[in-house]
Amino acid sequence: MKRYLKTYSGIISAISLLIVLNYVVWKQDVFNFWVLLFGGIFFISGIIWLGAVFWNIVMESGWSGRAVSGLNAVLSTFAFLGICIVLYAFVLRWDVSIDLTQEGRRTLSPQTVKVLQSINKDVKVLCFFINIDEESVVIARDKTLRFLEQCKKHTPFLNVEILDPQIDRARLEALEITHASTQGTIVLKCGSRQRVIMLTGANPRMEERDFTQALISVLKETETKIGYLTGHDETPIDDTSPSGLSTAKKIIEGETYKIEPFQISVELPEIPKSYETVIIHNPKGDLNREELSAILNFLNAGGRLFIFFEPWISVRLGKSGGENLRPWLKEQLGVDVGSDIAFTVQRKNAWEIELRSDPKPFENVEKDFMDFRGSMRIDHPITQRMDQPLLWRAVRTVDPVEKLQDNLQVFPLLRTPPDYWAETDLSRLAEGGTVKYETGEKEGPLYVAVAGMRTKDQPDGTKKRSRFVVVGDADFITNERISIGGHVNFLLNSLAWLTEHDELIAIRPTTKEDKPIVLTNTQKQWLLWCAVMMTPQIVLIAGILVYFVRRKSK
């Protein structure tokens, strides 16, 4: 009788446990009548089985021999489980993961980490998500919270709060948000400054770049104003065509800069003092003497200058736009902008240049081998951490003059691979003719971008230091090309160095996206059941069959 009690109670306990586990995994519901019923049966029958086992051991073997061995086995099992639990606790505390996702959702960019670590005041992150079971909302909420958990590891000042816009309507209106996105609204608030990120689209998610730019914005108390010089047939800053700059403007303003177009008046030739930096982008007409004088006065007062050149302007006439700017730069800033184009016969598009940090093409080049890693200068803040390539086309050479004035410092930033030369016969190229290297033309590597500083003594005995960046290409920041490789990083790193916002100089987050697979509820149930329950039960059934086959064979 006791033998049957032990056998049947064990079988009933095992079957009840399997029913409970399968039901919980399939229905995702623990507090259910059937779960509680079979859970109770499992508990009672399990107690009876354990009691029967120990009673059988004690009555048949006493407290020696087999009884002691059985008790030792039980205690060893519990000790092993305890060790496993302790090891699991250590693994949970050791928060290390390998990011294998396409969108990089388990790894933050260096710039995001740098900004997070620089926070020294509380920042509230209010996440408004409607509490519904819609798949797109659930995915957006989970991705956002997972990303914010990564961010919180780098700063104690990030306070995340999850709210429902339908329930917490008063909080939403207090933030002066008239409506919230049904797929999610994120509000970053620090003091009196706040930024709102709306999650929209077929696959809504909070982009790391949007979050980082919003975080930088709320942390800064003032906006840095940038002037965009017009009046010489420059590309309009709001132009949305492929050759326009509207995307560049949006990216620049995303880092808390305020950029606006302006002209230098002939009657009152001066640059507004509110501008910290002035951008001159590929002027197709020449600047007059009064404008150049106003720019010089701006630099003397500590202003910053960012100039982009392009070699393909009026090339059939043998000259380019902004030509009177070239001798002015050489005289005042020690920058020699060539009337040429970097050319090679090693590429299909001979005037296209790929600028990388790969040192292999420069293995036999001794010039500047200590200052550059591939095409990137390694000891300047703009390029020292850049590891994404730039793909420029139709580029002028930009060099420091041989003898700089004592108040000037000019540093080459980027250089072409050594198989380029500076082609000066632009008219022949424009007519479709073939060209080749000729004696006297500059050989590669060719400098195509420089950065510099200029010091000017003031009447009161103090010194004003201005900064400037001159680039031999202009279309790399246009709408159709700014998304290539490191174009955004070079543009924003240059602005950050010019304005001395070192916290913004870093590798910026990308916007890679790995679209989620949306499953139905039934598909999710089958997937979870197969992963959690099917395999163990197959192994269990196989073990039982082997046991009975071996027992029958004996």
XYZ file of C-alpha atoms in Angstrom, residues 142-488:
347
model
C 9.847 48.877 -24.592
C 12.607 50.252 -26.841
C 12.437 53.673 -25.203
C 12.623 52.330 -21.666
C 15.439 49.929 -22.592
C 17.408 52.838 -24.083
C 16.807 55.038 -21.030
C 17.987 52.242 -18.740
C 21.271 52.241 -20.680
C 21.515 56.006 -20.232
C 20.895 55.864 -16.472
C 23.998 53.707 -16.035
C 26.169 56.717 -16.932
C 24.587 59.395 -14.729
C 22.634 59.627 -11.470
C 20.916 62.842 -12.602
C 18.510 61.276 -15.122
C 15.045 60.801 -13.595
C 12.660 58.768 -15.751
C 8.898 58.801 -15.166
C 6.316 56.821 -17.154
C 2.894 58.445 -17.552
C -0.359 57.814 -19.404
C -1.517 60.948 -21.300
C -5.146 59.922 -20.829
C -4.822 59.614 -17.056
C -2.154 62.295 -16.447
C -3.717 64.900 -18.741
C -3.021 67.704 -16.266
C 0.746 66.958 -16.339
C 0.698 67.100 -20.123
C -1.126 70.448 -20.192
C 1.210 71.863 -17.523
C 4.066 71.228 -19.966
C 2.124 73.254 -22.578
C 1.788 70.239 -24.886
C -1.561 70.509 -26.646
C -1.560 66.956 -27.956
C 0.516 63.817 -27.490
C 1.432 61.254 -30.109
C -0.586 58.074 -29.794
C 2.659 56.136 -30.268
C 4.582 57.958 -27.562
C 5.742 61.420 -26.466
C 9.025 61.997 -24.619
C 9.625 65.255 -22.733
C 13.088 66.237 -21.456
C 13.005 68.991 -18.855
C 15.826 70.735 -16.971
C 14.929 73.868 -15.065
C 12.885 76.114 -17.332
C 14.066 74.481 -20.581
C 12.348 71.529 -22.190
C 12.386 69.609 -25.460
C 9.678 67.322 -26.837
C 10.290 64.191 -28.947
C 7.254 62.782 -30.748
C 7.386 59.126 -31.774
C 5.610 58.628 -35.085
C 5.658 56.462 -38.184
C 5.096 52.823 -39.032
C 7.975 51.756 -36.770
C 8.102 54.384 -33.985
C 11.225 54.562 -31.838
C 13.194 57.218 -30.022
C 16.341 57.849 -32.057
C 19.500 58.182 -29.990
C 20.509 61.243 -32.007
C 17.202 62.982 -31.208
C 17.561 62.198 -27.511
C 21.191 63.378 -27.339
C 20.432 66.629 -29.146
C 17.411 67.263 -26.918
C 19.524 66.548 -23.833
C 22.234 68.982 -24.950
C 19.547 71.574 -25.634
C 17.924 71.439 -22.175
C 21.296 71.459 -20.425
C 22.417 74.675 -22.118
C 20.977 77.925 -20.824
C 21.573 79.927 -24.020
C 21.723 79.221 -27.761
C 24.838 79.954 -29.793
C 23.947 82.099 -32.796
C 25.546 81.411 -36.181
C 25.293 83.777 -39.151
C 25.031 82.407 -42.696
C 26.403 84.985 -45.138
C 24.222 85.663 -48.211
C 24.207 88.141 -51.073
C 26.674 86.356 -53.391
C 24.394 83.690 -54.891
C 25.048 81.236 -52.049
C 22.834 78.178 -51.670
C 19.779 79.194 -49.561
C 20.046 77.716 -46.088
C 16.378 76.569 -46.213
C 16.589 74.994 -49.690
C 15.060 71.495 -49.583
C 16.318 70.395 -53.012
C 19.083 67.727 -53.239
C 21.684 70.503 -53.560
C 20.149 72.518 -50.700
C 21.204 72.825 -47.068
C 17.943 72.391 -45.160
C 19.076 69.077 -43.642
C 22.380 70.589 -42.526
C 20.486 73.472 -40.933
C 18.226 71.060 -39.041
C 21.220 69.044 -37.818
C 23.102 72.165 -36.722
C 20.110 73.551 -34.843
C 19.630 70.145 -33.237
C 22.852 70.786 -31.293
C 21.448 73.991 -29.715
C 22.868 76.367 -32.327
C 20.660 78.996 -33.912
C 21.576 79.628 -37.554
C 20.116 82.471 -39.614
C 20.969 84.145 -42.945
C 22.268 87.726 -43.048
C 23.886 90.216 -45.423
C 26.619 92.757 -44.790
C 25.197 96.176 -45.536
C 27.181 98.510 -47.805
C 26.078 101.544 -45.772
C 26.994 99.933 -42.455
C 29.477 97.132 -43.201
C 29.605 95.114 -40.006
C 28.684 91.667 -38.718
C 26.142 91.578 -35.852
C 27.871 91.089 -32.514
C 25.305 88.441 -31.554
C 26.903 85.998 -34.030
C 29.622 83.838 -32.529
C 30.422 82.145 -35.842
C 29.917 83.119 -39.487
C 29.552 80.518 -42.257
C 30.565 81.407 -45.809
C 29.377 78.618 -48.086
C 30.597 78.570 -51.680
C 29.956 82.196 -52.755
C 29.437 82.336 -56.529
C 30.075 86.072 -56.588
C 32.994 88.021 -55.186
C 32.888 89.728 -51.810
C 33.481 93.485 -51.983
C 36.123 95.372 -50.024
C 33.688 96.551 -47.342
C 32.513 93.000 -46.686
C 36.076 91.709 -46.331
C 36.831 94.565 -43.957
C 33.761 93.690 -41.856
C 34.852 90.036 -41.696
C 38.342 91.091 -40.587
C 36.897 93.319 -37.845
C 34.722 90.380 -36.759
C 37.836 88.189 -36.416
C 39.765 90.924 -34.614
C 36.998 90.978 -32.006
C 37.341 87.216 -31.432
C 34.812 85.972 -33.991
C 34.867 82.530 -35.665
C 34.818 81.772 -39.388
C 33.794 78.600 -41.270
C 34.454 78.780 -45.034
C 33.522 76.220 -47.718
C 34.983 76.395 -51.240
C 34.038 74.555 -54.434
C 36.276 74.431 -57.541
C 33.627 74.062 -60.242
C 32.262 77.633 -60.386
C 32.535 79.455 -63.752
C 35.316 77.042 -64.597
C 35.014 77.684 -68.347
C 35.973 81.305 -67.712
C 39.114 80.201 -65.922
C 38.059 81.411 -62.467
C 35.876 80.436 -59.540
C 33.446 82.330 -57.391
C 34.784 84.115 -54.333
C 38.167 84.546 -55.980
C 38.986 87.757 -54.113
C 38.482 85.789 -50.893
C 41.491 83.609 -51.746
C 44.217 86.326 -51.546
C 42.498 87.761 -48.468
C 42.703 84.388 -46.712
C 46.347 84.021 -47.678
C 47.247 87.461 -46.371
C 45.139 87.605 -43.218
C 44.851 83.960 -42.116
C 47.830 82.251 -43.744
C 45.623 79.863 -45.744
C 46.446 79.156 -49.383
C 43.342 77.970 -51.272
C 44.384 76.514 -54.617
C 42.733 77.264 -57.961
C 42.820 73.550 -58.741
C 41.114 70.211 -58.150
C 42.394 67.048 -56.514
C 42.584 64.419 -59.259
C 43.602 60.770 -59.594
C 43.647 58.058 -62.231
C 43.144 55.293 -59.643
C 39.371 55.785 -59.291
C 36.542 55.576 -61.798
C 35.376 59.024 -60.675
C 38.775 60.687 -60.796
C 37.777 63.790 -58.794
C 36.126 61.785 -55.967
C 38.102 61.341 -52.736
C 37.498 58.864 -49.931
C 39.031 60.156 -46.714
C 39.541 57.379 -44.167
C 41.533 56.741 -41.013
C 43.098 53.681 -42.678
C 46.918 54.136 -42.727
C 47.612 51.509 -45.430
C 47.606 53.871 -48.455
C 50.190 56.038 -46.647
C 52.670 53.283 -45.718
C 55.404 54.718 -47.954
C 54.683 58.374 -47.129
C 57.084 59.913 -44.626
C 55.554 63.405 -44.586
C 53.415 64.007 -41.479
C 53.494 60.337 -40.490
C 53.410 61.358 -36.812
C 50.497 63.799 -37.219
C 48.037 61.789 -39.318
C 46.295 58.436 -39.182
C 45.369 57.831 -42.781
C 43.641 60.990 -44.007
C 42.732 62.217 -40.495
C 44.879 64.410 -38.261
C 45.241 62.663 -34.889
C 46.191 65.601 -32.643
C 43.335 68.004 -33.411
C 39.958 67.843 -31.601
C 37.963 67.983 -34.852
C 39.407 64.821 -36.383
C 41.233 62.926 -33.650
C 38.304 60.621 -32.839
C 36.783 60.390 -36.297
C 36.643 56.836 -37.609
C 33.871 57.148 -40.205
C 34.912 57.863 -43.803
C 34.163 61.020 -45.784
C 33.395 60.859 -49.499
C 34.098 64.208 -51.137
C 34.062 65.137 -54.798
C 35.507 68.064 -56.747
C 37.813 69.267 -53.973
C 40.289 72.162 -53.907
C 43.593 72.029 -52.108
C 43.821 74.061 -48.904
C 47.313 74.569 -47.414
C 48.980 76.631 -44.702
C 51.359 79.193 -46.218
C 55.054 78.414 -45.799
C 55.814 81.363 -43.500
C 53.054 82.132 -41.042
C 52.797 85.400 -39.158
C 53.605 85.210 -35.472
C 49.948 85.682 -34.523
C 48.746 82.724 -36.625
C 48.554 78.964 -36.162
C 47.242 76.795 -39.014
C 46.848 73.016 -38.852
C 45.994 70.717 -41.799
C 43.033 68.518 -40.844
C 42.419 66.255 -43.838
C 44.598 64.987 -46.660
C 44.032 62.938 -49.792
C 45.668 59.556 -50.436
C 49.116 59.848 -52.065
C 47.925 58.897 -55.585
C 46.231 62.313 -56.097
C 47.686 65.460 -57.620
C 46.442 69.046 -57.862
C 45.229 69.501 -61.434
C 45.309 73.173 -62.467
C 44.001 72.873 -66.048
C 40.347 73.219 -65.010
C 39.217 74.515 -68.396
C 40.382 71.327 -70.099
C 38.550 69.228 -67.521
C 35.367 71.261 -68.016
C 35.517 70.619 -71.764
C 35.793 66.859 -71.174
C 39.446 66.584 -72.066
C 41.889 64.169 -70.459
C 44.566 65.367 -68.101
C 47.687 63.907 -66.530
C 50.177 64.927 -63.915
C 52.622 67.541 -65.141
C 55.809 68.804 -63.578
C 55.137 71.654 -61.193
C 51.714 70.462 -60.041
C 51.423 69.565 -56.373
C 51.700 65.848 -55.635
C 49.701 63.949 -53.034
C 48.984 63.639 -50.229
C 47.166 66.969 -50.668
C 45.689 68.975 -47.814
C 41.980 69.723 -48.359
C 40.917 71.244 -45.014
C 42.669 73.319 -42.356
C 41.855 74.800 -38.954
C 43.590 77.747 -37.386
C 43.732 80.379 -34.667
C 44.560 84.075 -34.948
C 45.546 86.373 -32.080
C 44.949 90.123 -32.198
C 46.199 92.686 -29.684
C 43.493 94.995 -28.366
C 43.858 98.723 -27.509
C 43.434 97.922 -23.807
C 46.425 95.560 -23.860
C 44.408 92.343 -23.936
C 44.430 89.760 -26.713
C 41.486 88.391 -28.694
C 41.809 84.932 -30.175
C 39.695 83.992 -33.170
C 39.304 80.586 -34.804
C 38.648 79.510 -38.369
C 38.132 76.386 -40.490
C 38.593 76.420 -44.274
C 37.441 73.451 -46.390
C 38.114 72.796 -50.065
C 34.694 71.204 -50.630
C 31.181 72.586 -50.203
C 28.669 70.013 -51.439
C 29.456 67.368 -48.814
C 26.909 69.038 -46.488
C 24.130 69.260 -49.086
C 20.904 67.325 -48.579
C 21.881 64.495 -50.912
C 25.349 63.934 -49.397
C 25.328 64.877 -45.722
C 24.217 61.397 -44.661
C 27.393 59.791 -46.061
C 29.811 58.425 -43.486
C 31.439 61.052 -41.306
C 30.086 64.191 -43.014
C 27.844 65.087 -40.059
